Short mmCIF file of C-alpha atoms (C1' of nucleotides) in Angstrom, two decimals:
data_model
loop_
_atom_site.label_atom_id
_atom_site.label_comp_id
_atom_site.label_asym_id
_atom_site.label_seq_id
_atom_site.Cartn_x
_atom_site.Cartn_y
_atom_site.Cartn_z
CA UNK A 25 22.44 2.86 -0.89
CA UNK A 26 25.16 1.18 -2.80
CA UNK A 27 28.08 3.33 -3.87
CA UNK A 28 27.29 2.18 -7.51
CA UNK A 29 23.68 2.99 -6.50
CA UNK A 30 24.39 6.25 -5.92
CA UNK A 31 27.02 7.24 -9.11
CA UNK A 32 24.58 5.75 -11.54
CA UNK A 33 21.83 8.19 -10.26
CA UNK A 34 24.50 11.05 -10.64
CA UNK A 35 25.34 10.54 -14.15
CA UNK A 36 21.52 9.45 -14.83
CA UNK A 37 20.91 13.01 -13.61
CA UNK A 38 23.75 14.17 -15.72
CA UNK A 39 22.14 13.34 -18.59
CA UNK A 40 24.52 9.72 -19.14
CA UNK A 41 22.80 6.75 -20.66
CA UNK A 42 23.15 3.46 -17.95
CA UNK A 43 24.52 0.97 -20.06
CA UNK A 44 25.91 -2.52 -19.34
CA UNK A 45 29.81 -1.70 -19.74
CA UNK A 46 29.28 0.89 -17.14
CA UNK A 47 27.02 -0.53 -14.51
CA UNK A 48 29.52 -3.32 -14.72
CA UNK A 49 32.61 -1.33 -14.69
CA UNK A 50 31.03 0.14 -11.16
CA UNK A 51 30.41 -2.36 -10.05
CA UNK A 52 34.12 -3.87 -10.28
CA UNK A 53 35.22 -0.97 -9.33
CA UNK A 54 32.70 -0.87 -6.21
CA UNK A 55 34.12 -4.60 -5.13
CA UNK A 56 37.82 -3.60 -5.63
CA UNK A 57 39.30 -2.54 -2.52
CA UNK A 58 43.11 -2.09 -4.23
CA UNK A 59 41.58 -0.52 -6.79
CA UNK A 60 41.69 -1.88 -10.19
CA UNK A 61 44.21 -1.73 -13.77
CA UNK A 62 42.42 -1.20 -16.81
CA UNK A 63 44.16 -4.59 -17.59
CA UNK A 64 42.70 -6.26 -14.51
CA UNK A 65 39.03 -4.87 -15.06
CA UNK A 66 39.30 -6.67 -18.24
CA UNK A 67 39.81 -10.26 -17.32
CA UNK A 68 37.41 -10.18 -14.17
CA UNK A 69 34.61 -8.63 -16.83
CA UNK A 70 35.92 -11.86 -18.66
CA UNK A 71 35.25 -13.93 -16.04
CA UNK A 72 31.55 -12.83 -15.32
CA UNK A 73 31.30 -13.83 -19.09
CA UNK A 74 30.78 -9.78 -19.93
CA UNK A 75 33.06 -8.61 -22.33
CA UNK A 76 33.36 -5.00 -23.20
CA UNK A 77 35.70 -3.60 -25.93
CA UNK A 78 38.77 -2.61 -24.12
CA UNK A 79 37.92 0.93 -25.77
CA UNK A 80 34.47 1.52 -24.13
CA UNK A 81 36.15 0.53 -21.29
CA UNK A 82 39.30 3.30 -21.84
CA UNK A 83 36.31 5.34 -22.26
CA UNK A 84 34.26 4.91 -19.49
CA UNK A 85 36.86 5.28 -16.94
CA UNK A 86 37.75 8.37 -18.63
CA UNK A 87 34.80 9.39 -18.20
CA UNK A 88 34.72 8.38 -14.61
CA UNK A 89 37.52 10.67 -14.13
CA UNK A 90 35.84 13.61 -15.30
CA UNK A 91 33.15 13.28 -13.06
CA UNK A 92 34.57 12.40 -10.09
CA UNK A 93 33.70 8.99 -9.69
CA UNK A 94 37.20 7.38 -10.43
CA UNK A 95 40.72 7.98 -9.57
CA UNK A 96 43.82 7.09 -11.34
CA UNK A 97 46.74 6.83 -8.36
CA UNK A 98 49.98 8.20 -9.64
CA UNK A 99 51.58 5.70 -7.74
CA UNK A 100 50.39 2.85 -8.52
CA UNK A 101 48.24 3.93 -11.70
CA UNK A 102 44.57 1.20 -10.60
CA UNK A 103 41.57 3.15 -10.60
CA UNK A 104 39.67 3.71 -7.19
CA UNK A 105 36.11 4.45 -6.84
CA UNK A 106 35.87 7.61 -4.77
CA UNK A 107 33.49 8.71 -2.05
CA UNK A 108 31.15 10.98 -3.36
CA UNK A 109 31.39 13.29 -1.05
CA UNK A 110 29.80 16.10 -2.89
CA UNK A 111 31.90 19.33 -3.33
CA UNK A 112 34.58 18.37 -0.68
CA UNK A 113 35.35 15.62 -3.46
CA UNK A 114 39.14 15.84 -2.77
CA UNK A 115 42.01 12.76 -3.80
CA UNK A 116 43.76 11.92 -1.15
CA UNK A 117 44.57 7.94 -0.75
CA UNK A 118 46.72 5.78 1.37
CA UNK A 119 48.00 3.28 -0.83
CA UNK A 120 49.96 -0.30 0.28
CA UNK A 121 53.08 -1.28 -1.63
CA UNK A 122 52.73 -5.14 -0.81
CA UNK A 123 49.01 -5.84 -1.73
CA UNK A 124 47.99 -2.54 -3.09
CA UNK A 125 45.09 -1.95 -1.05
CA UNK A 126 44.22 1.96 -0.84
CA UNK A 127 41.57 3.74 1.45
CA UNK A 128 40.31 7.45 0.02
CA UNK A 129 40.78 9.33 3.45
CA UNK A 130 39.37 12.70 4.99
CA UNK A 131 41.91 15.48 6.25
CA UNK A 132 40.94 18.92 6.58
CA UNK A 133 44.51 19.62 7.69
CA UNK A 134 45.14 20.29 4.24
CA UNK A 135 43.51 23.31 3.95
CA UNK A 136 45.91 24.77 5.98
CA UNK A 137 48.72 23.62 4.76
CA UNK A 138 47.07 24.49 1.49
CA UNK A 139 46.64 28.40 2.56
CA UNK A 140 50.10 28.15 3.78
CA UNK A 141 51.71 27.03 0.88
CA UNK A 142 49.82 29.98 -1.52
CA UNK A 143 51.36 32.26 1.15
CA UNK A 144 55.02 31.22 0.65
CA UNK A 145 54.55 30.62 -3.19
CA UNK A 146 52.67 32.85 -4.64
CA UNK A 147 50.88 30.90 -6.70
CA UNK A 148 46.57 30.51 -6.33
CA UNK A 149 46.10 27.14 -5.58
CA UNK A 150 42.85 25.57 -7.01
CA UNK A 151 43.64 21.65 -6.42
CA UNK A 152 45.96 19.16 -4.94
CA UNK A 153 46.46 15.50 -4.83
CA UNK A 154 47.93 13.62 -1.83
CA UNK A 155 48.45 9.96 -1.84
CA UNK A 156 51.11 8.38 0.77
CA UNK A 157 52.42 5.44 0.88
CA UNK A 158 52.83 2.44 3.17
CA UNK A 159 52.29 -0.19 4.44
CA UNK A 160 48.39 -1.52 5.29
CA UNK A 161 47.73 -3.19 8.59
CA UNK A 162 47.27 -6.61 7.29
CA UNK A 163 50.96 -6.74 5.60
CA UNK A 164 52.85 -4.87 8.40
CA UNK B 11 78.29 25.10 -7.16
CA UNK B 12 75.01 24.84 -8.60
CA UNK B 13 72.81 21.93 -8.84
CA UNK B 14 74.10 20.43 -12.05
CA UNK B 15 77.33 20.35 -10.62
CA UNK B 16 76.02 19.21 -7.05
CA UNK B 17 74.05 16.07 -9.36
CA UNK B 18 77.39 14.80 -10.83
CA UNK B 19 79.33 14.33 -7.64
CA UNK B 20 76.31 12.60 -6.40
CA UNK B 21 76.17 10.14 -8.79
CA UNK B 22 80.24 10.37 -9.52
CA UNK B 23 79.89 9.16 -5.70
CA UNK B 24 77.92 6.71 -6.19
CA UNK B 25 79.97 5.04 -8.61
CA UNK B 26 78.12 6.26 -11.94
CA UNK B 27 79.82 7.60 -14.85
CA UNK B 28 79.42 11.28 -16.12
CA UNK B 29 78.93 10.86 -19.53
CA UNK B 30 77.64 13.18 -22.28
CA UNK B 31 74.18 12.53 -22.67
CA UNK B 32 74.37 12.59 -18.68
CA UNK B 33 75.62 16.16 -18.64
CA UNK B 34 73.33 17.66 -20.88
CA UNK B 35 70.24 16.01 -19.44
CA UNK B 36 71.33 17.28 -16.13
CA UNK B 37 71.81 20.68 -17.66
CA UNK B 38 68.72 20.92 -19.24
CA UNK B 39 66.82 19.66 -16.34
CA UNK B 40 68.43 22.63 -14.09
CA UNK B 41 67.80 25.41 -16.59
CA UNK B 42 63.83 24.19 -16.87
CA UNK B 43 61.71 26.08 -14.27
CA UNK B 44 58.82 24.44 -15.88
CA UNK B 45 59.82 20.98 -15.91
CA UNK B 46 60.57 18.89 -19.31
CA UNK B 47 58.73 16.49 -20.81
CA UNK B 48 61.14 13.55 -22.72
CA UNK B 49 59.84 15.00 -25.83
CA UNK B 50 60.63 18.50 -25.05
CA UNK B 51 64.37 16.82 -23.75
CA UNK B 52 65.18 15.19 -27.19
CA UNK B 53 64.27 18.66 -28.89
CA UNK B 54 66.16 20.96 -26.87
CA UNK B 55 68.97 18.48 -27.22
CA UNK B 56 68.82 18.61 -30.87
CA UNK B 57 68.85 22.34 -31.39
CA UNK B 58 72.19 22.31 -29.11
CA UNK B 59 73.42 19.89 -31.47
CA UNK B 60 73.71 16.77 -29.07
CA UNK B 61 71.42 13.65 -30.32
CA UNK B 62 71.47 11.09 -28.08
CA UNK B 63 69.16 8.15 -28.64
CA UNK B 64 65.80 8.40 -27.38
CA UNK B 65 65.99 5.37 -25.10
CA UNK B 66 68.95 6.46 -23.78
CA UNK B 67 66.67 9.93 -22.65
CA UNK B 68 64.84 6.95 -20.77
CA UNK B 69 66.80 5.15 -19.04
CA UNK B 70 69.25 8.59 -17.60
CA UNK B 71 65.54 9.91 -16.80
CA UNK B 72 64.64 6.59 -15.02
CA UNK B 73 68.06 6.34 -13.64
CA UNK B 74 68.06 10.03 -12.19
CA UNK B 75 64.72 9.40 -10.59
CA UNK B 76 65.60 6.42 -8.99
CA UNK B 77 68.83 8.65 -7.30
CA UNK B 78 66.28 11.43 -6.40
CA UNK B 79 67.64 13.36 -8.49
CA UNK B 80 64.60 13.89 -11.12
CA UNK B 81 60.64 13.59 -10.33
CA UNK B 82 58.00 12.65 -12.45
CA UNK B 83 55.20 15.41 -11.91
CA UNK B 84 52.07 13.00 -11.88
CA UNK B 85 49.85 15.77 -12.72
CA UNK B 86 51.67 16.96 -15.79
CA UNK B 87 53.69 14.32 -16.55
CA UNK B 88 56.73 16.45 -16.56
CA UNK B 89 60.30 15.79 -15.19
CA UNK B 90 61.75 18.73 -12.75
CA UNK B 91 65.27 18.46 -10.86
CA UNK B 92 64.56 17.78 -7.47
CA UNK B 93 66.89 19.78 -4.51
CA UNK B 94 69.42 17.82 -2.79
CA UNK B 95 68.22 17.79 0.28
CA UNK B 96 69.92 15.10 1.48
CA UNK B 97 67.35 12.93 3.75
CA UNK B 98 64.11 14.91 3.81
CA UNK B 99 64.21 15.12 0.03
CA UNK B 100 60.45 14.47 -0.52
CA UNK B 101 57.74 14.87 -3.27
CA UNK B 102 56.40 18.21 -2.71
CA UNK B 103 55.13 20.39 -5.37
CA UNK B 104 53.06 23.28 -6.58
CA UNK B 105 52.36 23.80 -10.26
CA UNK B 106 50.73 26.21 -13.06
CA UNK B 107 48.36 24.73 -14.39
CA UNK B 108 48.84 27.42 -17.08
CA UNK B 109 52.02 27.83 -17.92
CA UNK B 110 53.39 24.26 -16.28
CA UNK B 111 56.09 26.21 -14.45
CA UNK B 112 56.56 24.58 -10.85
CA UNK B 113 58.23 24.95 -7.48
CA UNK B 114 59.51 22.46 -5.03
CA UNK B 115 58.11 23.29 -1.80
CA UNK B 116 58.79 23.08 1.69
CA UNK B 117 56.05 21.51 3.82
CA UNK B 118 57.10 20.25 7.60
CA UNK B 119 53.08 20.26 8.43
CA UNK B 120 53.14 17.26 6.23
CA UNK B 121 54.36 14.72 8.71
CA UNK B 122 51.91 16.22 11.46
CA UNK B 123 49.24 15.55 8.96
CA UNK B 124 51.31 11.64 8.21
CA UNK B 125 50.92 11.15 11.63
CA UNK B 126 47.21 11.93 11.92
CA UNK B 127 46.78 9.78 8.81
CA UNK B 128 48.79 6.58 10.35
CA UNK B 129 46.85 6.57 13.03
CA UNK B 130 43.59 6.73 11.90
CA UNK B 131 43.94 4.60 8.77
CA UNK B 132 46.70 1.90 10.45
CA UNK B 133 48.69 1.80 8.08
CA UNK B 134 52.25 2.64 8.58
CA UNK B 135 53.43 5.53 6.31
CA UNK B 136 56.79 5.39 4.53
CA UNK B 137 56.08 7.48 2.02
CA UNK B 138 54.42 10.54 0.01
CA UNK B 139 53.73 12.63 -3.01
CA UNK B 140 52.02 15.98 -2.95
CA UNK B 141 51.19 18.25 -5.82
CA UNK B 142 49.23 21.17 -5.68
CA UNK B 143 47.55 22.94 -9.00
CA UNK B 144 46.79 26.44 -9.16
CA UNK B 145 48.39 29.99 -10.92
CA UNK B 146 51.51 30.66 -10.62
CA UNK B 147 52.04 34.72 -9.41
CA UNK B 148 52.45 35.60 -12.99
CA UNK B 149 50.03 33.74 -14.79
CA UNK B 150 47.15 35.28 -12.26
"C1'" DC C 3 12.81 8.24 -32.67
"C1'" DT C 4 16.43 11.09 -31.64
"C1'" DT C 5 21.18 11.37 -29.98
"C1'" DT C 6 24.58 8.44 -27.36
"C1'" DC C 7 27.30 4.66 -26.35
"C1'" DT C 8 29.42 0.63 -28.49
"C1'" DG C 9 32.33 -2.04 -31.18
"C1'" DC C 10 35.68 -2.73 -34.17
"C1'" DA C 11 39.29 -1.38 -37.40
"C1'" DA C 12 43.44 1.01 -37.38
"C1'" DA C 13 47.16 4.25 -36.66
"C1'" DA C 14 49.45 6.68 -33.23
"C1'" DG C 15 52.50 7.17 -29.31
"C1'" DG C 16 55.35 5.70 -25.20
"C1'" DT C 17 58.00 2.03 -23.40
"C1'" DT C 18 60.58 -1.73 -22.77
"C1'" DT C 19 64.20 -5.60 -24.00
"C1'" DG C 20 68.60 -7.60 -26.14
"C1'" DC C 21 72.61 -6.78 -28.26
"C1'" DA C 22 77.21 -5.42 -30.09
"C1'" DG C 23 80.11 -1.20 -29.83
"C1'" DT C 24 81.42 2.57 -27.33
"C1'" DT C 25 84.08 4.80 -23.93
"C1'" DA C 26 84.96 6.21 -18.82
"C1'" DG C 27 87.41 5.81 -14.86
"C1'" DC D 29 91.90 -2.83 -19.46
"C1'" DT D 30 87.61 -3.89 -17.92
"C1'" DA D 31 82.49 -2.52 -16.52
"C1'" DA D 32 79.03 0.43 -17.52
"C1'" DC D 33 76.61 3.07 -20.62
"C1'" DT D 34 74.71 4.33 -25.74
"C1'" DG D 35 72.99 3.33 -29.99
"C1'" DC D 36 70.26 1.41 -32.51
"C1'" DA D 37 66.33 -2.22 -34.22
"C1'" DA D 38 62.40 -4.70 -32.74
"C1'" DA D 39 59.00 -5.80 -30.05
"C1'" DC D 40 55.58 -4.61 -26.81
"C1'" DC D 41 51.95 -2.28 -24.99
"C1'" DT D 42 49.09 1.31 -24.32
"C1'" DT D 43 45.77 4.82 -25.81
"C1'" DT D 44 43.87 6.95 -29.48
"C1'" DT D 45 40.64 8.16 -33.74
"C1'" DG D 46 37.00 7.59 -36.60
"C1'" DC D 47 32.82 5.72 -38.20
"C1'" DA D 48 29.01 2.35 -38.85
"C1'" DG D 49 25.69 -0.29 -36.28
"C1'" DA D 50 23.35 -0.51 -31.54
"C1'" DA D 51 20.56 0.99 -27.76
"C1'" DA D 52 19.00 4.10 -24.14
"C1'" DG D 53 15.93 7.30 -22.93
#
DNA sequence: CTTTCTGCAAAAGGTTTGCAGTTAG
DNA sequence: CTAACTGCAAACCTTTTGCAGAAAG
């Protein structure tokens, strides 16, 4: 079962309707190892012959983000799909500054860090966002 | 020596000119514990009777960011001033989702994490950005 | 059939660019 | 004095909003 298929199932479960534009965006997100900007998304959709309204693409991306299926990287502004890792879903990415490629990473160590930060700052921590930038294997 | 004074010295060292608008922005950044949006910056400048061109404020914020003196939080889009911690200058913040307040935090543990991530992903890591969100002491 | 989603038009907002005049050093 | 910075005007791009028609379930 591919990521896009799982995403479709998740959305259906939550009462969302599965439309052409939504399928297309999910599919493109799945195929884009470096993520995509909204503009690229529109271009690629056009290449395929599908041309949903730019406004719809906006709304779809927003909806996917709210549902934890997509994430916009702060560093580059590109959208990436998120692994469907249930509740331990979190925002950890490594991003290549040369080719833009990015990977979702798993780092349990962040929890210790979180606890330490909570203690030191007096904040009750609820969420976090972590992005590493550098060069991927191919670009070094 | 206040942060703004140090920042002025740093900029002068690097050949930048110290102008009215630049002083004003540095001063406001120093006084804003929750950071400021560009819009708020303009309002507060107006309240003080100074009214630099919005475009200049843009350019000043950009310049400060390039020089590691200010940082735009991805989570909120607010600008905060960065401690002048020489080369270990990095982007670690805790942000209160209720009042917007934020603190720069120091967490050496990130270096271990960075090494682990580099090993696991094959990327050569050069930089990172870490933001925790939650509730500050006063807002809990 | 009903509710949600899309497409379209238009507005609102944020950011960039180029250039002439001003000012810091 | 001279190079750097500001202010201004305009362009540009991104994002939002409202609404009527289409389509998913």
